[in-house]
XYZ file of C-alpha atoms in Angstrom:
747
model
C 28.896 -15.683 6.708
C 25.111 -15.171 6.741
C 23.564 -11.962 5.480
C 21.524 -11.360 8.656
C 22.198 -12.138 12.305
C 18.803 -11.904 13.979
C 19.117 -11.410 17.736
C 15.958 -12.323 19.644
C 15.972 -11.642 23.432
C 13.277 -13.641 25.252
C 11.641 -13.047 28.610
C 8.127 -14.157 29.594
C 6.842 -14.374 26.014
C 6.097 -18.090 25.731
C 2.659 -17.372 24.262
C 4.124 -15.347 21.387
C 7.563 -16.883 20.871
C 6.650 -19.650 18.433
C 4.841 -17.212 16.165
C 7.862 -14.908 16.214
C 10.364 -17.659 15.389
C 8.122 -19.171 12.707
C 7.819 -15.787 11.005
C 11.628 -15.710 10.738
C 12.446 -19.314 9.899
C 9.656 -19.666 7.309
C 10.892 -16.702 5.275
C 11.737 -17.519 1.670
C 15.087 -15.790 2.249
C 17.190 -18.290 4.217
C 20.699 -16.789 4.479
C 20.306 -15.997 8.160
C 21.295 -17.009 11.649
C 19.063 -16.616 14.693
C 20.699 -15.904 18.022
C 17.999 -16.442 20.622
C 18.853 -15.149 24.086
C 16.963 -16.712 26.997
C 17.079 -13.883 29.529
C 16.550 -16.298 32.411
C 12.850 -16.408 31.538
C 10.784 -18.058 34.299
C 8.275 -19.560 31.823
C 8.747 -22.020 28.964
C 10.779 -19.766 26.665
C 14.024 -21.645 27.208
C 12.508 -25.023 26.315
C 10.845 -23.574 23.209
C 14.156 -22.119 22.034
C 15.965 -25.433 22.564
C 13.235 -27.201 20.592
C 13.695 -24.865 17.624
C 17.490 -25.115 17.775
C 17.269 -28.918 17.703
C 15.357 -28.920 14.413
C 16.926 -25.927 12.621
C 20.695 -25.470 12.603
C 20.287 -21.753 11.869
C 19.110 -21.247 15.467
C 21.602 -20.836 18.288
C 20.422 -20.450 21.885
C 22.199 -18.553 24.639
C 20.828 -19.172 28.148
C 21.838 -16.335 30.501
C 22.604 -17.326 34.107
C 20.509 -14.450 35.467
C 18.003 -11.934 34.187
C 19.891 -9.078 32.518
C 17.103 -7.012 30.973
C 16.314 -6.330 27.352
C 19.319 -4.158 26.499
C 21.949 -6.380 28.086
C 20.348 -9.490 26.587
C 20.834 -7.934 23.165
C 24.438 -7.128 24.088
C 24.981 -10.749 25.062
C 23.890 -11.909 21.640
C 26.042 -9.498 19.620
C 29.464 -11.227 20.144
C 27.976 -14.421 18.724
C 26.798 -12.704 15.549
C 28.682 -13.357 12.324
C 26.284 -11.894 9.789
C 26.764 -8.863 7.598
C 23.827 -7.136 9.311
C 22.425 -7.169 12.833
C 18.663 -7.244 13.311
C 17.260 -6.927 16.844
C 13.824 -8.543 16.800
C 11.596 -8.404 19.876
C 10.252 -11.858 20.673
C 6.569 -10.874 20.664
C 6.759 -9.243 17.219
C 6.686 -10.992 13.839
C 8.112 -10.518 10.375
C 5.792 -10.173 7.409
C 6.146 -12.701 4.559
C 8.991 -11.797 2.228
C 10.426 -9.185 4.584
C 13.999 -10.506 4.738
C 14.174 -10.939 0.970
C 13.011 -7.357 0.484
C 15.614 -6.122 2.988
C 18.378 -8.084 1.273
C 17.393 -6.743 -2.134
C 17.356 -3.172 -0.830
C 20.768 -3.574 0.812
C 22.200 -4.845 -2.472
C 20.502 -2.027 -4.367
C 21.960 0.666 -2.086
C 25.441 -0.798 -1.762
C 25.381 -2.019 1.850
C 24.553 1.140 3.841
C 25.350 1.484 7.535
C 21.664 1.417 8.459
C 18.521 0.352 6.629
C 15.242 1.725 8.030
C 12.058 -0.152 7.108
C 8.359 0.219 7.818
C 6.135 -1.534 10.336
C 2.475 -1.848 11.269
C 0.933 -1.932 14.721
C -1.156 -5.073 15.186
C -3.614 -4.921 18.054
C -4.701 -7.751 20.342
C -8.299 -7.323 19.140
C -7.292 -7.901 15.497
C -6.857 -4.393 14.137
C -3.873 -3.245 12.074
C -2.574 0.305 11.646
C 0.353 1.324 9.481
C 3.035 3.699 10.675
C 1.543 7.172 10.232
C 4.898 8.550 9.017
C 5.471 5.913 6.344
C 5.562 8.658 3.721
C 9.024 9.623 5.000
C 10.336 6.258 3.812
C 8.888 6.826 0.356
C 10.279 10.361 0.188
C 13.812 9.178 1.060
C 13.865 6.196 -1.300
C 16.523 7.580 -3.657
C 19.931 6.223 -2.724
C 21.552 6.812 0.651
C 21.839 9.846 2.899
C 22.839 11.050 6.366
C 20.633 12.256 9.186
C 21.988 15.747 8.585
C 20.910 15.546 4.950
C 17.421 14.184 5.701
C 16.698 15.058 9.365
C 13.062 13.993 8.964
C 14.269 10.399 9.278
C 14.601 11.076 13.021
C 10.869 11.813 13.238
C 10.192 8.098 12.847
C 9.686 5.985 15.932
C 13.131 5.925 17.528
C 13.325 2.214 18.305
C 15.917 -0.407 17.511
C 13.718 -2.995 15.770
C 12.680 -1.024 12.645
C 16.238 -1.060 11.317
C 19.081 -3.396 10.410
C 22.672 -2.370 11.090
C 25.901 -3.203 9.292
C 27.795 -5.252 11.869
C 31.215 -3.748 11.085
C 29.743 -0.259 11.531
C 28.315 -1.198 14.950
C 31.535 -2.872 16.077
C 33.662 -0.010 14.796
C 31.855 2.489 17.010
C 31.409 0.091 19.896
C 27.686 0.707 20.137
C 25.970 -1.164 22.978
C 22.706 -1.062 24.891
C 22.570 0.383 28.404
C 20.541 -1.162 31.225
C 17.083 0.056 32.178
C 13.918 1.200 30.447
C 14.067 3.191 27.180
C 17.328 1.487 26.243
C 16.581 2.161 22.559
C 17.089 5.912 23.030
C 20.871 5.973 23.692
C 21.359 3.375 20.960
C 19.249 4.882 18.182
C 20.278 8.536 18.368
C 24.056 7.838 18.367
C 23.693 5.227 15.616
C 21.577 7.418 13.347
C 23.725 10.521 13.882
C 26.928 8.569 13.219
C 25.799 6.658 10.142
C 27.395 7.966 6.968
C 25.032 6.039 4.702
C 21.366 5.471 5.615
C 18.859 3.814 3.298
C 15.120 3.250 3.597
C 12.713 0.531 2.536
C 9.115 1.618 2.021
C 7.700 -1.764 2.975
C 5.996 -3.152 6.079
C 8.500 -5.737 7.248
C 7.414 -6.124 10.861
C 4.164 -6.445 12.765
C 4.588 -4.565 16.047
C 2.360 -6.359 18.531
C 0.263 -4.097 20.763
C -0.349 -6.328 23.771
C -3.405 -5.835 25.934
C -1.260 -6.340 29.024
C 2.374 -7.103 29.672
C 3.962 -4.274 27.717
C 6.905 -3.106 29.807
C 6.488 0.567 28.933
C 2.807 0.434 29.941
C 3.656 -0.825 33.415
C 3.200 1.693 36.220
C 6.605 1.937 37.874
C 9.386 4.250 39.004
C 11.554 2.573 36.359
C 10.285 5.192 33.919
C 12.713 7.550 35.663
C 15.370 5.708 33.622
C 14.567 8.013 30.723
C 16.635 10.752 32.364
C 19.755 8.589 32.533
C 19.245 7.480 28.940
C 19.223 11.054 27.671
C 22.286 11.813 29.778
C 24.001 9.060 27.783
C 22.824 10.610 24.516
C 24.232 14.025 25.486
C 27.476 12.428 26.680
C 27.893 10.763 23.284
C 27.307 14.049 21.468
C 29.780 15.805 23.792
C 32.398 13.189 22.870
C 31.917 13.933 19.176
C 32.412 17.677 18.559
C 31.234 17.313 14.957
C 27.783 16.410 16.329
C 27.466 19.546 18.430
C 24.936 21.099 16.055
C 22.450 18.388 17.071
C 22.214 19.566 20.683
C 19.188 21.899 20.162
C 17.319 19.129 18.376
C 18.105 16.542 21.051
C 17.275 19.019 23.814
C 13.834 19.552 22.324
C 13.290 15.828 21.763
C 14.237 15.085 25.343
C 11.724 17.589 26.705
C 8.940 16.286 24.464
C 9.696 12.661 25.333
C 9.728 13.221 29.102
C 6.539 15.292 29.060
C 4.877 12.585 27.002
C 5.777 9.991 29.649
C 4.478 12.280 32.396
C 1.188 12.786 30.582
C 0.555 9.064 30.144
C -1.911 7.885 32.834
C -0.368 4.415 33.180
C 3.368 5.124 33.386
C 4.189 6.771 36.705
C 2.711 6.325 40.175
C 0.693 9.436 41.021
C 2.857 10.097 44.074
C 6.009 10.211 41.919
C 4.852 12.534 39.144
C 6.003 15.693 40.916
C 9.496 14.284 41.371
C 9.594 13.150 37.742
C 8.661 16.663 36.597
C 11.359 18.251 38.766
C 14.068 15.899 37.500
C 12.973 16.513 33.912
C 13.096 20.281 34.470
C 16.592 20.005 35.947
C 17.784 17.905 33.006
C 16.171 20.338 30.581
C 17.900 23.320 32.202
C 21.252 21.566 32.480
C 21.444 20.723 28.778
C 19.828 23.831 27.338
C 22.072 25.178 24.548
C 23.252 28.717 25.136
C 21.049 31.285 23.464
C 18.546 28.669 22.301
C 14.893 29.743 22.357
C 12.614 27.307 24.134
C 9.557 26.232 22.079
C 6.240 27.393 23.543
C 5.047 23.877 24.318
C 8.172 23.192 26.425
C 8.248 26.428 28.429
C 6.228 24.683 31.116
C 9.514 22.992 32.101
C 10.855 26.406 33.126
C 8.145 26.686 35.789
C 7.143 24.506 38.719
C 5.072 21.336 38.943
C 1.948 23.164 40.313
C 1.988 25.445 37.282
C 2.306 22.377 35.035
C -0.722 20.761 36.685
C -2.780 23.941 36.347
C -1.848 24.178 32.682
C -2.721 20.512 32.112
C -6.132 20.927 33.751
C -6.750 24.137 31.841
C -5.877 22.367 28.631
C -8.255 19.506 29.424
C -11.010 21.975 30.302
C -10.338 23.925 27.127
C -10.553 20.783 25.017
C -13.840 19.853 26.688
C -15.239 23.330 26.059
C -14.083 23.135 22.466
C -15.779 19.769 22.113
C -19.044 21.067 23.535
C -18.773 24.214 21.453
C -18.150 22.125 18.369
C -21.247 20.095 19.093
C -23.287 23.256 19.556
C -21.912 24.795 16.369
C -22.526 21.546 14.529
C -26.129 21.424 15.687
C -26.661 25.082 14.778
C -25.036 24.515 11.393
C -27.231 21.485 10.761
C -30.349 23.530 11.557
C -29.168 26.274 9.231
C -28.422 23.777 6.467
C -31.849 22.196 6.839
C -33.439 25.614 6.633
C -31.448 26.534 3.528
C -32.259 23.192 1.889
C -35.956 23.688 2.633
C -35.764 27.117 1.024
C -34.157 25.663 -2.105
C -36.790 22.940 -2.251
C -39.502 25.567 -2.543
C -38.006 26.556 -5.891
C -39.040 24.572 -8.986
C -36.988 21.615 -10.192
C -34.691 22.224 -13.146
C -35.435 19.389 -15.633
C -32.190 20.063 -17.459
C -29.959 19.858 -14.382
C -28.254 16.486 -13.849
C -26.277 15.903 -10.651
C -23.602 13.191 -10.856
C -21.453 11.370 -8.334
C -19.405 8.170 -8.363
C -17.541 6.056 -5.814
C -18.348 8.297 -2.841
C -17.642 11.525 -4.734
C -14.184 10.587 -6.080
C -14.525 12.075 -9.552
C -15.792 11.496 -13.094
C -15.664 7.709 -12.948
C -17.610 4.510 -13.517
C -21.072 4.319 -15.040
C -22.045 7.875 -14.015
C -18.900 9.135 -15.759
C -19.774 7.292 -18.970
C -23.337 8.662 -18.887
C -22.012 12.194 -18.306
C -19.598 12.012 -21.241
C -22.298 10.674 -23.561
C -24.735 13.393 -22.412
C -22.157 16.085 -23.227
C -21.850 14.577 -26.682
C -25.490 14.035 -27.683
C -27.462 16.219 -25.257
C -25.484 19.437 -24.671
C -28.690 21.100 -23.499
C -28.411 19.105 -20.260
C -26.470 20.851 -17.501
C -24.251 18.276 -15.770
C -22.690 19.022 -12.344
C -20.458 16.660 -10.347
C -20.317 16.279 -6.570
C -16.751 15.807 -5.295
C -15.616 15.219 -1.755
C -12.849 17.843 -1.398
C -10.710 20.430 -3.160
C -7.966 17.890 -3.860
C -10.419 15.724 -5.799
C -11.762 18.782 -7.600
C -8.255 19.693 -8.765
C -7.979 16.323 -10.524
C -11.188 16.738 -12.526
C -10.871 17.015 -16.322
C -10.940 20.508 -17.751
C -14.398 21.967 -18.193
C -16.145 19.762 -15.634
C -18.459 21.795 -13.404
C -18.494 20.638 -9.792
C -19.657 21.379 -6.261
C -18.090 20.247 -2.994
C -20.060 17.827 -0.871
C -22.169 19.547 1.808
C -21.314 23.033 0.530
C -24.012 25.694 -0.043
C -23.660 25.107 -3.792
C -24.194 21.359 -3.270
C -27.345 21.951 -1.246
C -28.641 24.308 -3.919
C -28.104 22.008 -6.903
C -29.114 18.808 -5.088
C -32.446 20.414 -4.142
C -33.187 21.579 -7.698
C -31.702 18.832 -9.908
C -34.201 17.057 -12.107
C -31.922 13.991 -12.341
C -29.449 12.485 -9.873
C -27.068 9.783 -11.149
C -24.846 7.814 -8.768
C -23.300 4.369 -8.258
C -23.267 4.764 -4.459
C -26.216 5.796 -2.293
C -26.560 9.547 -1.854
C -26.038 10.934 1.677
C -28.973 10.544 4.036
C -29.524 14.304 4.334
C -30.488 14.522 0.674
C -34.280 14.722 0.359
C -36.000 13.044 -2.604
C -38.267 15.679 -4.167
C -41.411 14.684 -6.058
C -40.631 14.803 -9.741
C -36.877 14.321 -9.402
C -35.473 11.162 -10.974
C -32.802 9.103 -9.196
C -30.819 6.739 -11.422
C -28.686 4.171 -9.621
C -26.026 2.514 -11.758
C -24.454 0.124 -9.181
C -20.772 -0.858 -9.405
C -20.933 -3.963 -11.539
C -22.458 -7.415 -11.541
C -22.770 -8.882 -8.026
C -21.105 -12.163 -7.085
C -20.931 -11.704 -3.314
C -23.943 -11.027 -1.087
C -25.109 -7.446 -0.946
C -27.431 -5.204 1.113
C -30.331 -7.127 2.680
C -28.658 -10.459 1.987
C -25.870 -9.425 4.375
C -28.317 -9.793 7.246
C -27.557 -13.512 7.223
C -23.795 -12.864 7.226
C -22.994 -11.114 10.547
C -19.260 -10.935 9.897
C -19.617 -9.443 6.430
C -22.112 -6.801 7.517
C -19.879 -5.552 10.338
C -19.993 -1.770 10.162
C -22.750 -1.816 7.518
C -26.100 -0.256 8.453
C -28.367 -2.308 6.214
C -31.650 -0.593 7.231
C -30.138 2.812 6.484
C -28.817 1.482 3.180
C -32.322 0.385 2.217
C -33.905 3.678 3.318
C -31.546 5.486 0.985
C -32.282 3.005 -1.803
C -35.968 3.849 -1.408
C -35.128 7.030 -3.329
C -34.109 5.138 -6.474
C -36.366 5.444 -9.494
C -34.264 3.357 -11.862
C -31.749 0.575 -11.314
C -29.482 -0.158 -14.302
C -28.688 -3.802 -15.012
C -26.348 -5.543 -17.459
C -27.855 -9.031 -17.262
C -30.783 -10.966 -15.861
C -28.685 -12.190 -12.946
C -28.095 -8.615 -11.753
C -31.752 -7.786 -12.202
C -32.790 -10.644 -9.937
C -30.106 -9.946 -7.344
C -30.798 -6.222 -7.005
C -34.547 -6.812 -6.603
C -33.825 -9.258 -3.805
C -30.941 -7.419 -2.133
C -32.748 -4.052 -2.305
C -36.459 -4.698 -1.626
C -37.432 -1.176 -2.669
C -39.791 0.460 -5.180
C -37.537 1.073 -8.168
C -37.739 0.076 -11.810
C -35.044 -2.156 -13.282
C -33.819 -1.010 -16.671
C -31.959 -3.392 -18.978
C -29.513 -0.844 -20.306
C -26.189 -2.616 -19.921
C -23.290 -1.006 -18.060
C -22.358 2.383 -19.557
C -18.730 2.179 -18.429
C -18.380 -1.082 -20.378
C -19.182 0.536 -23.715
C -15.481 1.197 -24.282
C -14.722 -2.478 -23.608
C -17.460 -3.769 -25.877
C -16.391 -1.426 -28.657
C -12.684 -2.236 -28.303
C -12.801 -4.785 -31.107
C -15.422 -3.176 -33.303
C -14.774 -0.973 -36.276
C -17.096 1.756 -34.989
C -15.272 2.121 -31.712
C -11.857 0.746 -32.565
C -9.942 4.003 -33.135
C -10.505 5.418 -29.639
C -10.148 2.036 -27.955
C -7.055 1.160 -29.977
C -5.366 4.343 -28.781
C -6.202 3.739 -25.137
C -4.123 0.599 -24.538
C -0.786 1.938 -25.887
C -1.237 5.214 -24.010
C -1.965 3.461 -20.726
C 0.846 0.955 -21.246
C 3.273 3.793 -21.871
C 2.053 5.693 -18.796
C 2.468 2.575 -16.656
C 5.948 1.895 -18.032
C 5.067 -1.430 -19.688
C 7.579 -2.424 -22.389
C 6.227 -2.693 -25.921
C 5.346 -6.217 -26.950
C 4.946 -7.557 -23.404
C 2.095 -9.849 -22.453
C 0.298 -8.023 -19.639
C -1.178 -10.082 -16.802
C -3.656 -8.082 -14.727
C -4.054 -9.401 -11.175
C -7.119 -7.957 -9.412
C -7.847 -9.524 -6.010
C -10.894 -8.616 -3.949
C -11.199 -8.020 -0.200
C -11.867 -10.754 2.350
C -14.518 -10.439 5.013
C -12.957 -13.178 7.123
C -9.845 -11.037 7.675
C -10.017 -7.862 9.744
C -9.176 -4.998 7.433
C -10.065 -7.045 4.359
C -6.548 -7.745 3.071
C -5.151 -11.265 2.744
C -1.918 -12.119 0.917
C -3.056 -14.948 -1.361
C -0.073 -14.767 -3.733
C 3.637 -14.070 -3.399
C 3.646 -11.276 -5.968
C 7.420 -11.255 -6.450
C 7.407 -14.995 -7.147
C 4.406 -14.680 -9.458
C 6.084 -11.915 -11.465
C 9.298 -13.958 -11.715
C 7.457 -17.117 -12.746
C 5.717 -15.274 -15.579
C 9.150 -14.916 -17.135
C 10.647 -12.675 -19.777
C 8.279 -10.802 -22.028
C 5.561 -10.531 -19.378
C 4.503 -7.687 -17.093
C 2.426 -8.226 -13.970
C -0.004 -5.388 -13.251
C -1.718 -5.373 -9.847
C -4.882 -3.484 -8.993
C -6.121 -3.761 -5.416
C -9.753 -3.455 -4.385
C -10.501 0.274 -3.813
C -11.282 -0.344 -0.135
C -7.700 -1.588 0.367
C -5.945 1.212 -1.495
C -5.245 3.361 1.578
C -4.684 0.572 4.108
C -1.526 -1.428 4.903
C -1.937 -3.767 1.902
C 0.337 -1.765 -0.412
C 2.970 -1.418 2.268
C 3.297 -5.193 2.543
C 5.540 -5.367 -0.505
C 3.455 -3.983 -3.368
C 4.855 -0.445 -3.193
C 8.441 -1.689 -2.997
C 7.993 -4.158 -5.855
C 6.524 -1.369 -7.984
C 9.447 0.922 -7.162
C 11.918 -1.781 -8.144
C 10.164 -2.499 -11.426
C 9.241 -6.060 -10.489
C 5.584 -5.305 -11.227
C 3.253 -2.374 -11.864
C 0.886 -1.130 -9.167
C -2.118 0.274 -11.032
C -4.320 0.721 -7.967
C -4.312 4.502 -8.346
C -5.189 4.532 -12.027
C -8.476 6.476 -12.029
C -10.179 4.506 -14.828
C -10.138 0.756 -14.329
C -11.439 0.415 -17.888
C -8.098 1.735 -19.175
C -6.192 -0.818 -17.106
C -8.351 -3.627 -18.475
C -7.822 -2.455 -22.053
C -4.059 -2.428 -21.489
C -3.995 -6.073 -20.348
C -4.018 -9.413 -22.170
C -5.374 -11.671 -19.443
C -7.127 -11.166 -16.116
C -6.195 -13.204 -13.053
C -8.636 -12.634 -10.227
C -10.237 -14.417 -7.352
C -13.801 -13.223 -6.826
C -13.656 -9.627 -8.007
C -16.677 -8.305 -9.910
C -14.143 -7.016 -12.413
C -14.393 -10.391 -14.175
C -17.919 -9.584 -15.393
C -16.741 -6.337 -16.992
C -13.549 -7.895 -18.368
C -15.557 -10.604 -20.118
C -16.799 -7.917 -22.519
C -13.277 -7.743 -23.947
C -13.462 -11.455 -24.812
C -9.940 -11.902 -23.444
C -8.853 -14.814 -21.241
C -9.725 -14.884 -17.542
C -8.253 -17.151 -14.863
C -10.019 -17.520 -11.499
C -7.678 -18.261 -8.598
C -9.990 -19.762 -5.985
C -7.668 -21.134 -3.318
C -9.955 -19.997 -0.455
C -13.401 -20.249 -2.052
C -14.975 -22.199 0.881
C -13.761 -19.628 3.427
C -14.827 -16.735 1.214
C -18.348 -18.021 0.665
C -18.755 -19.000 4.315
C -17.933 -15.469 5.443
C -19.471 -13.328 2.706
C -21.858 -15.551 0.764
C -22.118 -15.785 -3.033
C -25.039 -15.817 -5.442
C -23.553 -18.648 -7.508
C -20.503 -20.908 -7.533
C -18.014 -19.103 -9.741
C -15.684 -22.113 -9.635
C -18.370 -24.214 -11.326
C -19.590 -21.526 -13.755
C -16.280 -19.810 -14.375
C -15.237 -17.433 -17.167
C -12.082 -19.467 -17.736
C -9.793 -21.946 -16.067
C -9.863 -22.208 -12.262
C -6.755 -22.732 -10.111
C -6.956 -24.003 -6.543
C -3.278 -23.715 -5.664
C -0.436 -21.449 -6.699
C 1.200 -24.370 -8.480
C -1.896 -24.781 -10.654
C -1.995 -21.044 -11.373
C 1.678 -20.929 -12.362
C 1.216 -23.949 -14.639
C -1.789 -22.378 -16.386
C 0.226 -19.263 -17.189
C 3.468 -21.073 -18.089
C 1.860 -23.731 -20.283
C -0.298 -21.329 -22.273
C -3.465 -23.129 -21.171
C -4.899 -19.806 -20.039
C -5.792 -19.099 -23.673
C -6.639 -22.555 -25.003
C -9.900 -23.707 -26.596
C -11.403 -24.716 -23.254
C -10.743 -21.225 -21.905
C -12.537 -19.747 -24.912
C -15.464 -22.140 -24.485
C -15.906 -21.257 -20.808
C -15.640 -17.551 -21.583
C -18.272 -17.755 -24.293
C -20.789 -19.286 -21.899
C -19.967 -16.710 -19.239
C -20.366 -13.833 -21.713
C -23.701 -15.140 -22.892
C -24.974 -15.166 -19.338
C -23.466 -12.005 -17.879
C -22.878 -9.639 -20.825
C -26.333 -10.027 -22.350
C -27.314 -6.342 -22.337
C -23.860 -4.862 -22.969
C -23.934 -3.905 -26.643
C -21.661 -0.843 -26.605
C -24.539 1.653 -26.513
C -25.505 1.538 -22.829
C -24.576 5.153 -22.085
C -26.509 6.423 -25.101
C -29.474 4.303 -24.048
C -29.488 5.856 -20.569
C -29.223 9.397 -21.920
C -31.895 9.041 -24.583
C -34.360 6.860 -22.687
C -34.011 8.080 -19.098
C -32.675 11.660 -19.326
C -34.326 12.821 -22.552
C -37.384 10.564 -22.530
C -36.824 9.493 -26.132
C -37.545 6.129 -27.640
C -34.470 4.096 -28.414
C -35.362 2.292 -31.615
C -32.346 0.030 -31.882
C -31.950 -2.406 -28.989
C -34.534 -0.530 -26.933
C -34.178 -0.682 -23.175
C -36.739 -2.853 -21.456
C -38.009 -1.415 -18.197
C -40.111 -3.353 -15.736
C -41.510 -2.979 -12.243
C -39.572 -5.341 -10.003
C -41.254 -8.371 -8.588
C -40.042 -11.072 -6.234
C -36.916 -12.875 -7.369
C -37.707 -16.470 -8.292
C -34.526 -17.814 -9.882
C -33.709 -20.480 -7.311
C -30.711 -21.732 -9.291
C -29.085 -18.296 -8.993
C -30.294 -17.078 -5.639
C -30.163 -19.341 -2.602
C -33.074 -18.882 -0.243
C -32.660 -16.472 2.630
């Protein structure tokens, strides 16, 4: 008996069917059967299904004698199912890699619940991806099993059949089946979810829900959308047959009204001539099933009036929204004028040479190089008044105690930004900020560049998508000093930012803690950091910690590409090892974590350290870095710990983004081109052999030249206080044209 019976109804989807079936049959989890139902499709679906069945004995094809519709096609497949769980997969959707294995693990973990609800992402025909906006519900219900009555928010999720798997004996015991017509998911999903005694969730994107440009049944203009009324009649009939479900009637009554009004409001669902009739039938249904004494929500009271009143209200609402939009524009323009006037007033006041304004990573807190400079200034120059710019109140609440801050674009921000003698940032300041004569802008950057940046993106159209390079350079014109950690960075920044700044060979302030980790002078603080971070991350004592830090890809829309099977990688590392994953910051809030990382972290398979505020702490807590092309490798080299570069897509990466040198030829350690090579390097111990040390030494000599553990002090004394720095003095120079042809390919 297979674990999953996957029922795939097919009708006019020949262009998508192979991708759907491949996504199922190529899963690493193989204890499945596929019941493909050819719903008398007039295209090539039937032949494609027969082809797959001939080469994979897990596929069984049922050819229906006549077109039955989506619901009845699913019904036709159910009697053939012998698996523990039923999964109804639409034939134009696809499973994500590892989805079935994650489902199976979650079912085992929760003791075979009646229903398992998992996450999905909408994938658009133009290449975009958007995760389910209510995914947080899955995370919040991750503890054990529950009923809909216990966690009613589970019903706020998209009420469809394909984001769940169902215990077959539970379905057969209740005799659940799909009705004919449109919206057939409605009278299936509500009865199933209300009847289930044990529901579990999986906070993982298991399915890509294809948003077709054309051909979506529910986007077809037709009177068939009237079927929604019959489907809700079936829902109410089911509830009436189960007295213990009577308390759900007010909820279902409200849902029905909202659903029908949503259909009516859609411009592409109903013929214009039929909208009045649809409204009247909805109003009749709403009145017929209204629970006695139940108060009607304000937004549904329109159903207690006539269709003309509904149309007037709709037009009034549209007019009101347009007026609000125009009013917002007017208020915005007036506010901008007022802000400019206030800023001009502040700029007439003298600069405060002791006021230092800091920001890092688009105002996300006391982080990076600016954070290291700030901490050192508090230590050795308390006379300087440091203020941080943060983006919102939530970020402000996470600041360390005693850190003074202002909110971006607030009156306080405009006041201090106009009067600050020094401005320190690793991201360009907003365009509205005016560079005053006498103020000093110090730009720290975000590490040593490997991939093309700024002006060099002009020759990479795909990589500069959404990047306004001219605006970026206009903002960089405000820089006075550009901090560099090596000659390579110095040459790159002068080329990528052709602006009038002075390069300063200070080293990277945030790397001081890494450089000092093995030195007597800095060892106590550094030695305490790793155990504390390991304990916070839940890493067992004595484990070898492998830090995996992939970067984003410009050849993939959204930037995320699954280059490794993280569950397999963690398993292959074996006992005594912990895999720690840190995604690129630009991927932290996208779908990347929902594609297995969050679930693997919850299950203890690995540690997701993406949200750790200080990447330096994560590096200190690790024993080896595995990365592809992340700039983190340049910082990590300061620890003099092994680095492995996994470069399985280096040609594609460089073709799309461009690189200043070939990191596979001048690597900080061993290079793997396939997963098999990577696994062997880790399993054999070669990751820390003599050759690894030799490669790392050459890399450190080239890219850690100015990092001596005193970079932050150098910046404070030389640039903020104007003092000489007698030991390892910073060398400042006026930038000239970059001439290192071996490092910088010609533009």
